[in-house]
Amino acid sequence: MAEERCYFCRTGTLEHKRTTMTLHRGDRVIMIENVPATICDSCGEVIFAAEVVERAHELAEEILRTGKADRELIVPVGRMSA
């Protein structure tokens, strides 16, 4: 099978890996780990299949609704001046 080139940078090779997806709901941040993705080995562009995105959104809504997550993180937030 021929290597698939990145659609974004056109130089990197696309690889099937797992990564973390970060979703925002208002002021809440939900991280979904171990998400299957296609990632460029050169520019880092991440491509998710539509069904993967749909499942991640469902999981995020479930976490927000039930409050049950695998773990929680404390995330410092900074702001850049104008």
N, CA, C and O atoms as a CHARMM CRD file, in Angstrom:
* protein
*
  328
    1    1 MET  N      0.84200  -1.18100   0.00000 PROA 1      0.00000
    2    1 MET  CA     0.00000   0.00000   0.00000 PROA 1      0.00000
    3    1 MET  C      0.89000   1.24900   0.00000 PROA 1      0.00000
    4    1 MET  O      1.82800   1.34000   0.79200 PROA 1      0.00000
    5    2 ALA  N      0.60600   2.18900  -0.86800 PROA 2      0.00000
    6    2 ALA  CA     1.38900   3.41100  -0.97000 PROA 2      0.00000
    7    2 ALA  C      1.13200   4.30600   0.23800 PROA 2      0.00000
    8    2 ALA  O      0.03500   4.32500   0.79700 PROA 2      0.00000
    9    3 GLU  N      2.17600   5.05100   0.63000 PROA 3      0.00000
   10    3 GLU  CA     2.02700   5.98800   1.73600 PROA 3      0.00000
   11    3 GLU  C      1.11000   7.12300   1.31400 PROA 3      0.00000
   12    3 GLU  O      1.17200   7.60200   0.18200 PROA 3      0.00000
   13    4 GLU  N      0.25800   7.54400   2.23800 PROA 4      0.00000
   14    4 GLU  CA    -0.67000   8.62900   1.94900 PROA 4      0.00000
   15    4 GLU  C     -0.05600   9.94500   2.41000 PROA 4      0.00000
   16    4 GLU  O      0.35300  10.07200   3.56500 PROA 4      0.00000
   17    5 ARG  N      0.01000  10.91700   1.51900 PROA 5      0.00000
   18    5 ARG  CA     0.58700  12.22600   1.82300 PROA 5      0.00000
   19    5 ARG  C     -0.42800  13.11200   2.53400 PROA 5      0.00000
   20    5 ARG  O     -1.63800  12.97500   2.35600 PROA 5      0.00000
   21    6 CYS  N      0.10100  14.02100   3.34400 PROA 6      0.00000
   22    6 CYS  CA    -0.73500  14.96600   4.08900 PROA 6      0.00000
   23    6 CYS  C     -1.43400  15.92100   3.12700 PROA 6      0.00000
   24    6 CYS  O     -0.81700  16.45000   2.20300 PROA 6      0.00000
   25    7 TYR  N     -2.72100  16.13100   3.35500 PROA 7      0.00000
   26    7 TYR  CA    -3.50700  17.04100   2.52200 PROA 7      0.00000
   27    7 TYR  C     -3.18400  18.49600   2.83600 PROA 7      0.00000
   28    7 TYR  O     -3.42700  19.38200   2.01800 PROA 7      0.00000
   29    8 PHE  N     -2.63300  18.73900   4.02900 PROA 8      0.00000
   30    8 PHE  CA    -2.37000  20.10400   4.47200 PROA 8      0.00000
   31    8 PHE  C     -0.99200  20.58900   4.00800 PROA 8      0.00000
   32    8 PHE  O     -0.89500  21.58500   3.29000 PROA 8      0.00000
   33    9 CYS  N      0.07800  19.88700   4.41700 PROA 9      0.00000
   34    9 CYS  CA     1.43100  20.34100   4.07300 PROA 9      0.00000
   35    9 CYS  C      1.95200  19.72300   2.77600 PROA 9      0.00000
   36    9 CYS  O      2.88900  20.24300   2.17100 PROA 9      0.00000
   37   10 ARG  N      1.35300  18.62900   2.35400 PROA 10     0.00000
   38   10 ARG  CA     1.69100  17.92000   1.12300 PROA 10     0.00000
   39   10 ARG  C      3.08300  17.26900   1.12800 PROA 10     0.00000
   40   10 ARG  O      3.52500  16.74700   0.10400 PROA 10     0.00000
   41   11 THR  N      3.77100  17.30100   2.27400 PROA 11     0.00000
   42   11 THR  CA     5.09100  16.67000   2.33200 PROA 11     0.00000
   43   11 THR  C      5.13100  15.50800   3.31300 PROA 11     0.00000
   44   11 THR  O      5.85300  14.53500   3.09400 PROA 11     0.00000
   45   12 GLY  N      4.36800  15.60100   4.38100 PROA 12     0.00000
   46   12 GLY  CA     4.37800  14.56200   5.41000 PROA 12     0.00000
   47   12 GLY  C      3.57900  13.33600   5.01000 PROA 12     0.00000
   48   12 GLY  O      2.80200  13.35300   4.05600 PROA 12     0.00000
   49   13 THR  N      3.79300  12.27800   5.76400 PROA 13     0.00000
   50   13 THR  CA     3.06700  11.02800   5.57600 PROA 13     0.00000
   51   13 THR  C      2.02300  10.89400   6.67200 PROA 13     0.00000
   52   13 THR  O      2.29700  11.17700   7.83800 PROA 13     0.00000
   53   14 LEU  N      0.82600  10.46400   6.29500 PROA 14     0.00000
   54   14 LEU  CA    -0.25000  10.27800   7.26600 PROA 14     0.00000
   55   14 LEU  C     -0.09900   8.92700   7.95000 PROA 14     0.00000
   56   14 LEU  O      0.11500   7.90400   7.30100 PROA 14     0.00000
   57   15 GLU  N     -0.21500   8.94600   9.28100 PROA 15     0.00000
   58   15 GLU  CA    -0.07900   7.73300  10.07800 PROA 15     0.00000
   59   15 GLU  C     -1.31500   7.55300  10.95200 PROA 15     0.00000
   60   15 GLU  O     -1.85900   8.52900  11.46900 PROA 15     0.00000
   61   16 HSD  N     -1.75500   6.32100  11.11800 PROA 16     0.00000
   62   16 HSD  CA    -2.89200   6.02200  11.99000 PROA 16     0.00000
   63   16 HSD  C     -2.36200   5.85300  13.40600 PROA 16     0.00000
   64   16 HSD  O     -1.54800   4.97100  13.68400 PROA 16     0.00000
   65   17 LYS  N     -2.84400   6.72200  14.30100 PROA 17     0.00000
   66   17 LYS  CA    -2.38800   6.72800  15.69000 PROA 17     0.00000
   67   17 LYS  C     -3.57800   7.01900  16.59500 PROA 17     0.00000
   68   17 LYS  O     -4.71800   7.10900  16.13900 PROA 17     0.00000
   69   18 ARG  N     -3.29300   7.16200  17.87400 PROA 18     0.00000
   70   18 ARG  CA    -4.29600   7.58800  18.84900 PROA 18     0.00000
   71   18 ARG  C     -3.79500   8.86000  19.50900 PROA 18     0.00000
   72   18 ARG  O     -2.59600   9.03300  19.72200 PROA 18     0.00000
   73   19 THR  N     -4.73300   9.75100  19.83000 PROA 19     0.00000
   74   19 THR  CA    -4.37500  11.04300  20.39200 PROA 19     0.00000
   75   19 THR  C     -5.44400  11.47900  21.38600 PROA 19     0.00000
   76   19 THR  O     -6.38900  10.73700  21.65500 PROA 19     0.00000
   77   20 THR  N     -5.29500  12.66500  21.92400 PROA 20     0.00000
   78   20 THR  CA    -6.27400  13.24400  22.84000 PROA 20     0.00000
   79   20 THR  C     -7.03700  14.33900  22.11300 PROA 20     0.00000
   80   20 THR  O     -6.43900  15.19200  21.45700 PROA 20     0.00000
   81   21 MET  N     -8.35800  14.31100  22.23100 PROA 21     0.00000
   82   21 MET  CA    -9.21700  15.33600  21.63700 PROA 21     0.00000
   83   21 MET  C     -9.69700  16.25400  22.76200 PROA 21     0.00000
   84   21 MET  O    -10.14800  15.77700  23.80300 PROA 21     0.00000
   85   22 THR  N     -9.60100  17.55600  22.55500 PROA 22     0.00000
   86   22 THR  CA   -10.05500  18.53000  23.54000 PROA 22     0.00000
   87   22 THR  C    -11.30500  19.22000  23.01400 PROA 22     0.00000
   88   22 THR  O    -11.30300  19.76800  21.91200 PROA 22     0.00000
   89   23 LEU  N    -12.37300  19.18900  23.80800 PROA 23     0.00000
   90   23 LEU  CA   -13.64400  19.80500  23.43300 PROA 23     0.00000
   91   23 LEU  C    -13.99400  20.88800  24.44800 PROA 23     0.00000
   92   23 LEU  O    -13.67800  20.76100  25.63100 PROA 23     0.00000
   93   24 HSD  N    -14.64300  21.94900  23.98600 PROA 24     0.00000
   94   24 HSD  CA   -15.03900  23.06100  24.85200 PROA 24     0.00000
   95   24 HSD  C    -16.55600  23.16200  24.88500 PROA 24     0.00000
   96   24 HSD  O    -17.21700  23.12300  23.84700 PROA 24     0.00000
   97   25 ARG  N    -17.09700  23.29300  26.08500 PROA 25     0.00000
   98   25 ARG  CA   -18.53500  23.50900  26.29000 PROA 25     0.00000
   99   25 ARG  C    -18.66400  24.68100  27.24700 PROA 25     0.00000
  100   25 ARG  O    -18.58000  24.50400  28.46200 PROA 25     0.00000
  101   26 GLY  N    -18.86900  25.88600  26.70600 PROA 26     0.00000
  102   26 GLY  CA   -18.88500  27.07800  27.55600 PROA 26     0.00000
  103   26 GLY  C    -17.51600  27.24300  28.19900 PROA 26     0.00000
  104   26 GLY  O    -16.50300  27.29800  27.50200 PROA 26     0.00000
  105   27 ASP  N    -17.48100  27.32300  29.53600 PROA 27     0.00000
  106   27 ASP  CA   -16.19700  27.45200  30.21500 PROA 27     0.00000
  107   27 ASP  C    -15.64600  26.10100  30.66400 PROA 27     0.00000
  108   27 ASP  O    -14.66600  26.05400  31.40700 PROA 27     0.00000
  109   28 ARG  N    -16.25100  25.02100  30.22900 PROA 28     0.00000
  110   28 ARG  CA   -15.80100  23.66300  30.56500 PROA 28     0.00000
  111   28 ARG  C    -14.93400  23.11700  29.43600 PROA 28     0.00000
  112   28 ARG  O    -15.19400  23.36200  28.25800 PROA 28     0.00000
  113   29 VAL  N    -13.90500  22.37600  29.81600 PROA 29     0.00000
  114   29 VAL  CA   -13.02000  21.71800  28.86000 PROA 29     0.00000
  115   29 VAL  C    -13.07700  20.22300  29.14400 PROA 29     0.00000
  116   29 VAL  O    -12.87700  19.79500  30.28000 PROA 29     0.00000
  117   30 ILE  N    -13.34600  19.43900  28.12500 PROA 30     0.00000
  118   30 ILE  CA   -13.41500  17.99100  28.25500 PROA 30     0.00000
  119   30 ILE  C    -12.34500  17.40000  27.34500 PROA 30     0.00000
  120   30 ILE  O    -12.27500  17.72100  26.15900 PROA 30     0.00000
  121   31 MET  N    -11.51900  16.53700  27.91300 PROA 31     0.00000
  122   31 MET  CA   -10.48600  15.86500  27.13200 PROA 31     0.00000
  123   31 MET  C    -10.87400  14.40300  26.97900 PROA 31     0.00000
  124   31 MET  O    -11.18800  13.72500  27.95800 PROA 31     0.00000
  125   32 ILE  N    -10.84700  13.92900  25.75100 PROA 32     0.00000
  126   32 ILE  CA   -11.12700  12.52900  25.45200 PROA 32     0.00000
  127   32 ILE  C     -9.80500  11.90300  25.00800 PROA 32     0.00000
  128   32 ILE  O     -9.23000  12.31400  24.00000 PROA 32     0.00000
  129   33 GLU  N     -9.32800  10.91800  25.75500 PROA 33     0.00000
  130   33 GLU  CA    -8.04300  10.28900  25.45600 PROA 33     0.00000
  131   33 GLU  C     -8.21800   9.04400  24.59200 PROA 33     0.00000
  132   33 GLU  O     -9.30600   8.47500  24.49800 PROA 33     0.00000
  133   34 ASN  N     -7.11900   8.64200  23.96800 PROA 34     0.00000
  134   34 ASN  CA    -7.06300   7.39900  23.19200 PROA 34     0.00000
  135   34 ASN  C     -7.98800   7.41700  21.97400 PROA 34     0.00000
  136   34 ASN  O     -8.58200   6.39800  21.62200 PROA 34     0.00000
  137   35 VAL  N     -8.10600   8.57600  21.33800 PROA 35     0.00000
  138   35 VAL  CA    -8.99700   8.75800  20.19100 PROA 35     0.00000
  139   35 VAL  C     -8.25700   8.37600  18.90600 PROA 35     0.00000
  140   35 VAL  O     -7.16500   8.88600  18.65600 PROA 35     0.00000
  141   36 PRO  N     -8.83100   7.48700  18.08700 PROA 36     0.00000
  142   36 PRO  CA    -8.18100   7.14200  16.82200 PROA 36     0.00000
  143   36 PRO  C     -8.17400   8.34000  15.86800 PROA 36     0.00000
  144   36 PRO  O     -9.17000   9.04800  15.72400 PROA 36     0.00000
  145   37 ALA  N     -7.02600   8.54400  15.22300 PROA 37     0.00000
  146   37 ALA  CA    -6.87900   9.68400  14.31600 PROA 37     0.00000
  147   37 ALA  C     -5.84600   9.34700  13.25400 PROA 37     0.00000
  148   37 ALA  O     -5.10000   8.37400  13.36900 PROA 37     0.00000
  149   38 THR  N     -5.82100  10.16700  12.22600 PROA 38     0.00000
  150   38 THR  CA    -4.77900  10.11200  11.21700 PROA 38     0.00000
  151   38 THR  C     -3.96200  11.38100  11.40000 PROA 38     0.00000
  152   38 THR  O     -4.50600  12.48500  11.35400 PROA 38     0.00000
  153   39 ILE  N     -2.65000  11.22700  11.61000 PROA 39     0.00000
  154   39 ILE  CA    -1.80400  12.35800  11.98500 PROA 39     0.00000
  155   39 ILE  C     -0.61100  12.44900  11.03900 PROA 39     0.00000
  156   39 ILE  O      0.03300  11.44500  10.73600 PROA 39     0.00000
  157   40 CYS  N     -0.32400  13.67000  10.57700 PROA 40     0.00000
  158   40 CYS  CA     0.82000  13.90200   9.69000 PROA 40     0.00000
  159   40 CYS  C      2.11600  13.83800  10.49900 PROA 40     0.00000
  160   40 CYS  O      2.23300  14.47200  11.54800 PROA 40     0.00000
  161   41 ASP  N      3.08200  13.07500  10.00700 PROA 41     0.00000
  162   41 ASP  CA     4.36000  12.94500  10.71000 PROA 41     0.00000
  163   41 ASP  C      5.26400  14.15700  10.50600 PROA 41     0.00000
  164   41 ASP  O      6.33800  14.23300  11.10400 PROA 41     0.00000
  165   42 SER  N      4.84200  15.10800   9.66800 PROA 42     0.00000
  166   42 SER  CA     5.64700  16.28900   9.40700 PROA 42     0.00000
  167   42 SER  C      5.06400  17.53900  10.07000 PROA 42     0.00000
  168   42 SER  O      5.73400  18.17600  10.88100 PROA 42     0.00000
  169   43 CYS  N      3.82900  17.89100   9.73400 PROA 43     0.00000
  170   43 CYS  CA     3.23800  19.13300  10.25200 PROA 43     0.00000
  171   43 CYS  C      2.34500  18.91500  11.47200 PROA 43     0.00000
  172   43 CYS  O      1.97500  19.87700  12.14600 PROA 43     0.00000
  173   44 GLY  N      1.99600  17.65900  11.76100 PROA 44     0.00000
  174   44 GLY  CA     1.17400  17.37100  12.93100 PROA 44     0.00000
  175   44 GLY  C     -0.31700  17.52700  12.72500 PROA 44     0.00000
  176   44 GLY  O     -1.08600  17.39200  13.67600 PROA 44     0.00000
  177   45 GLU  N     -0.74200  17.80800  11.50700 PROA 45     0.00000
  178   45 GLU  CA    -2.18200  17.92600  11.22100 PROA 45     0.00000
  179   45 GLU  C     -2.89400  16.65700  11.68700 PROA 45     0.00000
  180   45 GLU  O     -2.43000  15.54300  11.44000 PROA 45     0.00000
  181   46 VAL  N     -4.03400  16.84400  12.36800 PROA 46     0.00000
  182   46 VAL  CA    -4.79600  15.71700  12.91200 PROA 46     0.00000
  183   46 VAL  C     -6.13000  15.63100  12.18400 PROA 46     0.00000
  184   46 VAL  O     -6.84100  16.62800  12.06100 PROA 46     0.00000
  185   47 ILE  N     -6.46800  14.44200  11.70200 PROA 47     0.00000
  186   47 ILE  CA    -7.72400  14.21300  10.99000 PROA 47     0.00000
  187   47 ILE  C     -8.49600  13.13900  11.74400 PROA 47     0.00000
  188   47 ILE  O     -7.98600  12.04800  11.99900 PROA 47     0.00000
  189   48 PHE  N     -9.75100  13.47400  12.10000 PROA 48     0.00000
  190   48 PHE  CA   -10.62400  12.51700  12.77000 PROA 48     0.00000
  191   48 PHE  C    -11.72900  12.10000  11.80800 PROA 48     0.00000
  192   48 PHE  O    -12.25900  12.93400  11.07400 PROA 48     0.00000
  193   49 ALA  N    -12.07700  10.82400  11.80500 PROA 49     0.00000
  194   49 ALA  CA   -13.22400  10.34900  11.02300 PROA 49     0.00000
  195   49 ALA  C    -14.49600  10.91300  11.65000 PROA 49     0.00000
  196   49 ALA  O    -14.55300  11.13400  12.85900 PROA 49     0.00000
  197   50 ALA  N    -15.51100  11.14600  10.82700 PROA 50     0.00000
  198   50 ALA  CA   -16.76600  11.74300  11.29800 PROA 50     0.00000
  199   50 ALA  C    -17.38700  10.93600  12.43300 PROA 50     0.00000
  200   50 ALA  O    -17.87500  11.51500  13.40400 PROA 50     0.00000
  201   51 GLU  N    -17.37700   9.61100  12.32500 PROA 51     0.00000
  202   51 GLU  CA   -17.99000   8.78600  13.37600 PROA 51     0.00000
  203   51 GLU  C    -17.20600   8.86600  14.68500 PROA 51     0.00000
  204   51 GLU  O    -17.78500   8.71300  15.76100 PROA 51     0.00000
  205   52 VAL  N    -15.90600   9.10300  14.60600 PROA 52     0.00000
  206   52 VAL  CA   -15.08200   9.26700  15.80500 PROA 52     0.00000
  207   52 VAL  C    -15.43400  10.58400  16.49200 PROA 52     0.00000
  208   52 VAL  O    -15.56300  10.63400  17.71600 PROA 52     0.00000
  209   53 VAL  N    -15.59000  11.64500  15.71000 PROA 53     0.00000
  210   53 VAL  CA   -15.97200  12.94600  16.26500 PROA 53     0.00000
  211   53 VAL  C    -17.34500  12.85300  16.91900 PROA 53     0.00000
  212   53 VAL  O    -17.54800  13.37300  18.01700 PROA 53     0.00000
  213   54 GLU  N    -18.27600  12.20100  16.25600 PROA 54     0.00000
  214   54 GLU  CA   -19.62400  12.04400  16.80700 PROA 54     0.00000
  215   54 GLU  C    -19.58200  11.30300  18.14200 PROA 54     0.00000
  216   54 GLU  O    -20.24000  11.71200  19.09800 PROA 54     0.00000
  217   55 ARG  N    -18.81600  10.22000  18.21200 PROA 55     0.00000
  218   55 ARG  CA   -18.71300   9.45000  19.46000 PROA 55     0.00000
  219   55 ARG  C    -18.04300  10.26900  20.55800 PROA 55     0.00000
  220   55 ARG  O    -18.45200  10.19100  21.71700 PROA 55     0.00000
  221   56 ALA  N    -17.02300  11.05000  20.21600 PROA 56     0.00000
  222   56 ALA  CA   -16.33700  11.88900  21.20200 PROA 56     0.00000
  223   56 ALA  C    -17.28900  12.93700  21.76800 PROA 56     0.00000
  224   56 ALA  O    -17.27200  13.20200  22.97000 PROA 56     0.00000
  225   57 HSD  N    -18.11600  13.53400  20.91700 PROA 57     0.00000
  226   57 HSD  CA   -19.10100  14.51800  21.38400 PROA 57     0.00000
  227   57 HSD  C    -20.13100  13.85800  22.29600 PROA 57     0.00000
  228   57 HSD  O    -20.52700  14.44300  23.30400 PROA 57     0.00000
  229   58 GLU  N    -20.56600  12.65900  21.95600 PROA 58     0.00000
  230   58 GLU  CA   -21.50900  11.92300  22.80400 PROA 58     0.00000
  231   58 GLU  C    -20.88400  11.63200  24.16400 PROA 58     0.00000
  232   58 GLU  O    -21.53400  11.79400  25.19700 PROA 58     0.00000
  233   59 LEU  N    -19.63100  11.20400  24.16400 PROA 59     0.00000
  234   59 LEU  CA   -18.93800  10.90300  25.41300 PROA 59     0.00000
  235   59 LEU  C    -18.77200  12.16600  26.26400 PROA 59     0.00000
  236   59 LEU  O    -18.94700  12.12200  27.48200 PROA 59     0.00000
  237   60 ALA  N    -18.43600  13.28600  25.62600 PROA 60     0.00000
  238   60 ALA  CA   -18.29400  14.55300  26.35100 PROA 60     0.00000
  239   60 ALA  C    -19.61400  14.95900  26.99900 PROA 60     0.00000
  240   60 ALA  O    -19.63500  15.37300  28.15800 PROA 60     0.00000
  241   61 GLU  N    -20.70600  14.84200  26.26300 PROA 61     0.00000
  242   61 GLU  CA   -22.02200  15.18500  26.81500 PROA 61     0.00000
  243   61 GLU  C    -22.37400  14.27600  27.98700 PROA 61     0.00000
  244   61 GLU  O    -22.94800  14.72800  28.97700 PROA 61     0.00000
  245   62 GLU  N    -22.03200  13.00000  27.87300 PROA 62     0.00000
  246   62 GLU  CA   -22.28800  12.04900  28.95700 PROA 62     0.00000
  247   62 GLU  C    -21.48100  12.41700  30.20400 PROA 62     0.00000
  248   62 GLU  O    -22.00100  12.35700  31.31800 PROA 62     0.00000
  249   63 ILE  N    -20.22800  12.79200  30.02200 PROA 63     0.00000
  250   63 ILE  CA   -19.38100  13.20200  31.14300 PROA 63     0.00000
  251   63 ILE  C    -19.96100  14.43900  31.81500 PROA 63     0.00000
  252   63 ILE  O    -20.01700  14.50200  33.04300 PROA 63     0.00000
  253   64 LEU  N    -20.39100  15.41600  31.03500 PROA 64     0.00000
  254   64 LEU  CA   -20.97900  16.63100  31.60800 PROA 64     0.00000
  255   64 LEU  C    -22.29000  16.33300  32.32600 PROA 64     0.00000
  256   64 LEU  O    -22.56700  16.90800  33.37900 PROA 64     0.00000
  257   65 ARG  N    -23.08700  15.44700  31.76700 PROA 65     0.00000
  258   65 ARG  CA   -24.39700  15.11600  32.34400 PROA 65     0.00000
  259   65 ARG  C    -24.25900  14.33800  33.65400 PROA 65     0.00000
  260   65 ARG  O    -24.96400  14.61500  34.62400 PROA 65     0.00000
  261   66 THR  N    -23.35000  13.36900  33.67300 PROA 66     0.00000
  262   66 THR  CA   -23.23600  12.48300  34.83300 PROA 66     0.00000
  263   66 THR  C    -22.15200  12.90800  35.82000 PROA 66     0.00000
  264   66 THR  O    -22.17800  12.51400  36.98600 PROA 66     0.00000
  265   67 GLY  N    -21.20700  13.70600  35.35300 PROA 67     0.00000
  266   67 GLY  CA   -20.08000  14.08300  36.20200 PROA 67     0.00000
  267   67 GLY  C    -19.06000  12.97500  36.36600 PROA 67     0.00000
  268   67 GLY  O    -18.12600  13.09900  37.15900 PROA 67     0.00000
  269   68 LYS  N    -19.23200  11.88600  35.62000 PROA 68     0.00000
  270   68 LYS  CA   -18.32600  10.73800  35.73800 PROA 68     0.00000
  271   68 LYS  C    -17.27600  10.77500  34.63100 PROA 68     0.00000
  272   68 LYS  O    -17.58000  10.62700  33.44700 PROA 68     0.00000
  273   69 ALA  N    -16.04300  10.97600  35.05200 PROA 69     0.00000
  274   69 ALA  CA   -14.91400  10.97900  34.12300 PROA 69     0.00000
  275   69 ALA  C    -13.86200  10.01200  34.65200 PROA 69     0.00000
  276   69 ALA  O    -13.87000   9.67600  35.83600 PROA 69     0.00000
  277   70 ASP  N    -12.96600   9.56800  33.79400 PROA 70     0.00000
  278   70 ASP  CA   -11.89600   8.66600  34.22300 PROA 70     0.00000
  279   70 ASP  C    -10.96300   9.34300  35.22100 PROA 70     0.00000
  280   70 ASP  O    -10.44800   8.70200  36.13700 PROA 70     0.00000
  281   71 ARG  N    -10.75000  10.64400  35.03500 PROA 71     0.00000
  282   71 ARG  CA    -9.91900  11.43700  35.94400 PROA 71     0.00000
  283   71 ARG  C    -10.16600  12.90400  35.66600 PROA 71     0.00000
  284   71 ARG  O    -10.79600  13.25600  34.66900 PROA 71     0.00000
  285   72 GLU  N     -9.66900  13.76600  36.55100 PROA 72     0.00000
  286   72 GLU  CA    -9.79900  15.20900  36.35300 PROA 72     0.00000
  287   72 GLU  C     -8.43200  15.85500  36.47500 PROA 72     0.00000
  288   72 GLU  O     -7.56900  15.38300  37.21500 PROA 72     0.00000
  289   73 LEU  N     -8.24600  16.94800  35.73600 PROA 73     0.00000
  290   73 LEU  CA    -7.00000  17.70300  35.75700 PROA 73     0.00000
  291   73 LEU  C     -7.27900  19.12700  36.21200 PROA 73     0.00000
  292   73 LEU  O     -8.36700  19.65600  35.98700 PROA 73     0.00000
  293   74 ILE  N     -6.29700  19.74200  36.85000 PROA 74     0.00000
  294   74 ILE  CA    -6.35700  21.17400  37.13100 PROA 74     0.00000
  295   74 ILE  C     -5.54600  21.84200  36.02800 PROA 74     0.00000
  296   74 ILE  O     -4.37700  21.51100  35.82600 PROA 74     0.00000
  297   75 VAL  N     -6.16200  22.78100  35.31300 PROA 75     0.00000
  298   75 VAL  CA    -5.51500  23.40200  34.16200 PROA 75     0.00000
  299   75 VAL  C     -5.34500  24.89500  34.41100 PROA 75     0.00000
  300   75 VAL  O     -6.34000  25.61500  34.48800 PROA 75     0.00000
  301   76 PRO  N     -4.10900  25.38000  34.53900 PROA 76     0.00000
  302   76 PRO  CA    -3.89000  26.81500  34.68100 PROA 76     0.00000
  303   76 PRO  C     -4.27000  27.53000  33.37700 PROA 76     0.00000
  304   76 PRO  O     -4.05800  27.00100  32.28600 PROA 76     0.00000
  305   77 VAL  N     -4.82200  28.71100  33.50300 PROA 77     0.00000
  306   77 VAL  CA    -5.23500  29.49000  32.33300 PROA 77     0.00000
  307   77 VAL  C     -4.57400  30.85800  32.40800 PROA 77     0.00000
  308   77 VAL  O     -4.66400  31.54300  33.42800 PROA 77     0.00000
  309   78 GLY  N     -3.91200  31.25300  31.33400 PROA 78     0.00000
  310   78 GLY  CA    -3.31000  32.57600  31.23800 PROA 78     0.00000
  311   78 GLY  C     -3.96900  33.35600  30.11800 PROA 78     0.00000
  312   78 GLY  O     -4.71400  32.79700  29.31300 PROA 78     0.00000
  313   79 ARG  N     -3.69500  34.64000  30.07100 PROA 79     0.00000
  314   79 ARG  CA    -4.27900  35.49100  29.03700 PROA 79     0.00000
  315   79 ARG  C     -3.18600  36.40000  28.47700 PROA 79     0.00000
  316   79 ARG  O     -2.42600  37.00900  29.22900 PROA 79     0.00000
  317   80 MET  N     -3.12100  36.48300  27.15900 PROA 80     0.00000
  318   80 MET  CA    -2.15400  37.37500  26.51800 PROA 80     0.00000
  319   80 MET  C     -2.71800  38.78400  26.49600 PROA 80     0.00000
  320   80 MET  O     -3.91400  38.97900  26.28200 PROA 80     0.00000
  321   81 SER  N     -1.85400  39.76600  26.71900 PROA 81     0.00000
  322   81 SER  CA    -2.31300  41.15100  26.64200 PROA 81     0.00000
  323   81 SER  C     -2.43300  41.54900  25.17500 PROA 81     0.00000
  324   81 SER  O     -1.81800  40.94200  24.29800 PROA 81     0.00000
  325   82 ALA  N     -3.23200  42.57300  24.93000 PROA 82     0.00000
  326   82 ALA  CA    -3.49900  43.01300  23.55100 PROA 82     0.00000
  327   82 ALA  C     -2.26700  43.51300  22.85700 PROA 82     0.00000
  328   82 ALA  O     -2.33300  43.91500  21.69600 PROA 82     0.00000
